[in-house]
XYZ file of C-alpha atoms in Angstrom:
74
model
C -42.454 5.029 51.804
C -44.331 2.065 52.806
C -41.530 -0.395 54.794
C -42.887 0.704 57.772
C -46.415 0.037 57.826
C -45.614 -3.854 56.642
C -45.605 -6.790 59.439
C -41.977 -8.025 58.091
C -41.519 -10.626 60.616
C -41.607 -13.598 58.207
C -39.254 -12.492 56.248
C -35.460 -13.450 57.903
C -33.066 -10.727 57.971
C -30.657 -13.494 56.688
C -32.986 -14.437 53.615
C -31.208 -13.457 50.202
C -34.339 -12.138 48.319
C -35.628 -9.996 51.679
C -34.691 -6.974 49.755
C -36.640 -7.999 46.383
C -39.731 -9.137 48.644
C -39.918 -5.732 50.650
C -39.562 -3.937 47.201
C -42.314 -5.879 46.117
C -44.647 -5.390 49.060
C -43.394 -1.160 48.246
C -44.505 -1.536 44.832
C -47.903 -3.023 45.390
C -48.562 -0.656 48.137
C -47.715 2.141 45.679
C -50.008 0.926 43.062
C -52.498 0.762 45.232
C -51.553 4.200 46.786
C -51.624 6.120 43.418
C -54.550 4.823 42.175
C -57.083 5.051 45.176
C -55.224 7.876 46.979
C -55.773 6.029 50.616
C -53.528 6.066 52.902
C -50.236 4.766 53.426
C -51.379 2.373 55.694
C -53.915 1.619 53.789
C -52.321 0.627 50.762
C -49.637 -1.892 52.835
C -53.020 -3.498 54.363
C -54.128 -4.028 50.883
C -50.913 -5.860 50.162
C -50.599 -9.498 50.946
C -47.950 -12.089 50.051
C -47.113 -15.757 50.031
C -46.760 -18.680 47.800
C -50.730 -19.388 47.641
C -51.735 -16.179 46.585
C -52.420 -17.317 43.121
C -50.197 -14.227 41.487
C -52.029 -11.303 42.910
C -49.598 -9.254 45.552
C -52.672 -6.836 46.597
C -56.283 -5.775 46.475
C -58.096 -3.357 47.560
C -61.932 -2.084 47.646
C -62.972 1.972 48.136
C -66.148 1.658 49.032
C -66.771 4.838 48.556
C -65.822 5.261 44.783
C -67.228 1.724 44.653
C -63.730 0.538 42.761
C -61.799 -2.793 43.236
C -57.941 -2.445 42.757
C -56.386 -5.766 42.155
C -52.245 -5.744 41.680
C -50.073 -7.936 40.232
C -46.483 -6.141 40.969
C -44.092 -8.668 39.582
């Protein structure tokens, strides 16, 4: 649903956990998705990944319903 919308250039097609790491990205993006009902591309923007990101996998801020969504998909 969402492997399309993510930049997946950092993640080598010969790494072992690339699957795991794109489900990942999917779930957040979901989260994100269901909760806020944005966009697709929306919700993979939200998502963000990487050994500094102190746990959190995505956020997200609807300015109109004035709501923060924060994710932790692992």
């Amino acid at each position: 649903m969402f492997e399309n919308d993510f930049d997946l250039t950092e993640i080598s097609d010969s790494d072992p956990e690339r699957d795991v790491k794109i489900l990942t990205r999917c779930l957040a993006a979901f989260a994100v998705y269901c909760t806020t009902g944005c966009s697709n591309g929306e919700a993979a923007n939200a998502v963000w990944d990487g050994g500094e990101d102190n746990g959190l996998d995505a956020a997200y801020f609807d300015s109109e319903e004035r709501q923060v969504v924060v994710v932790q998909s692992k």
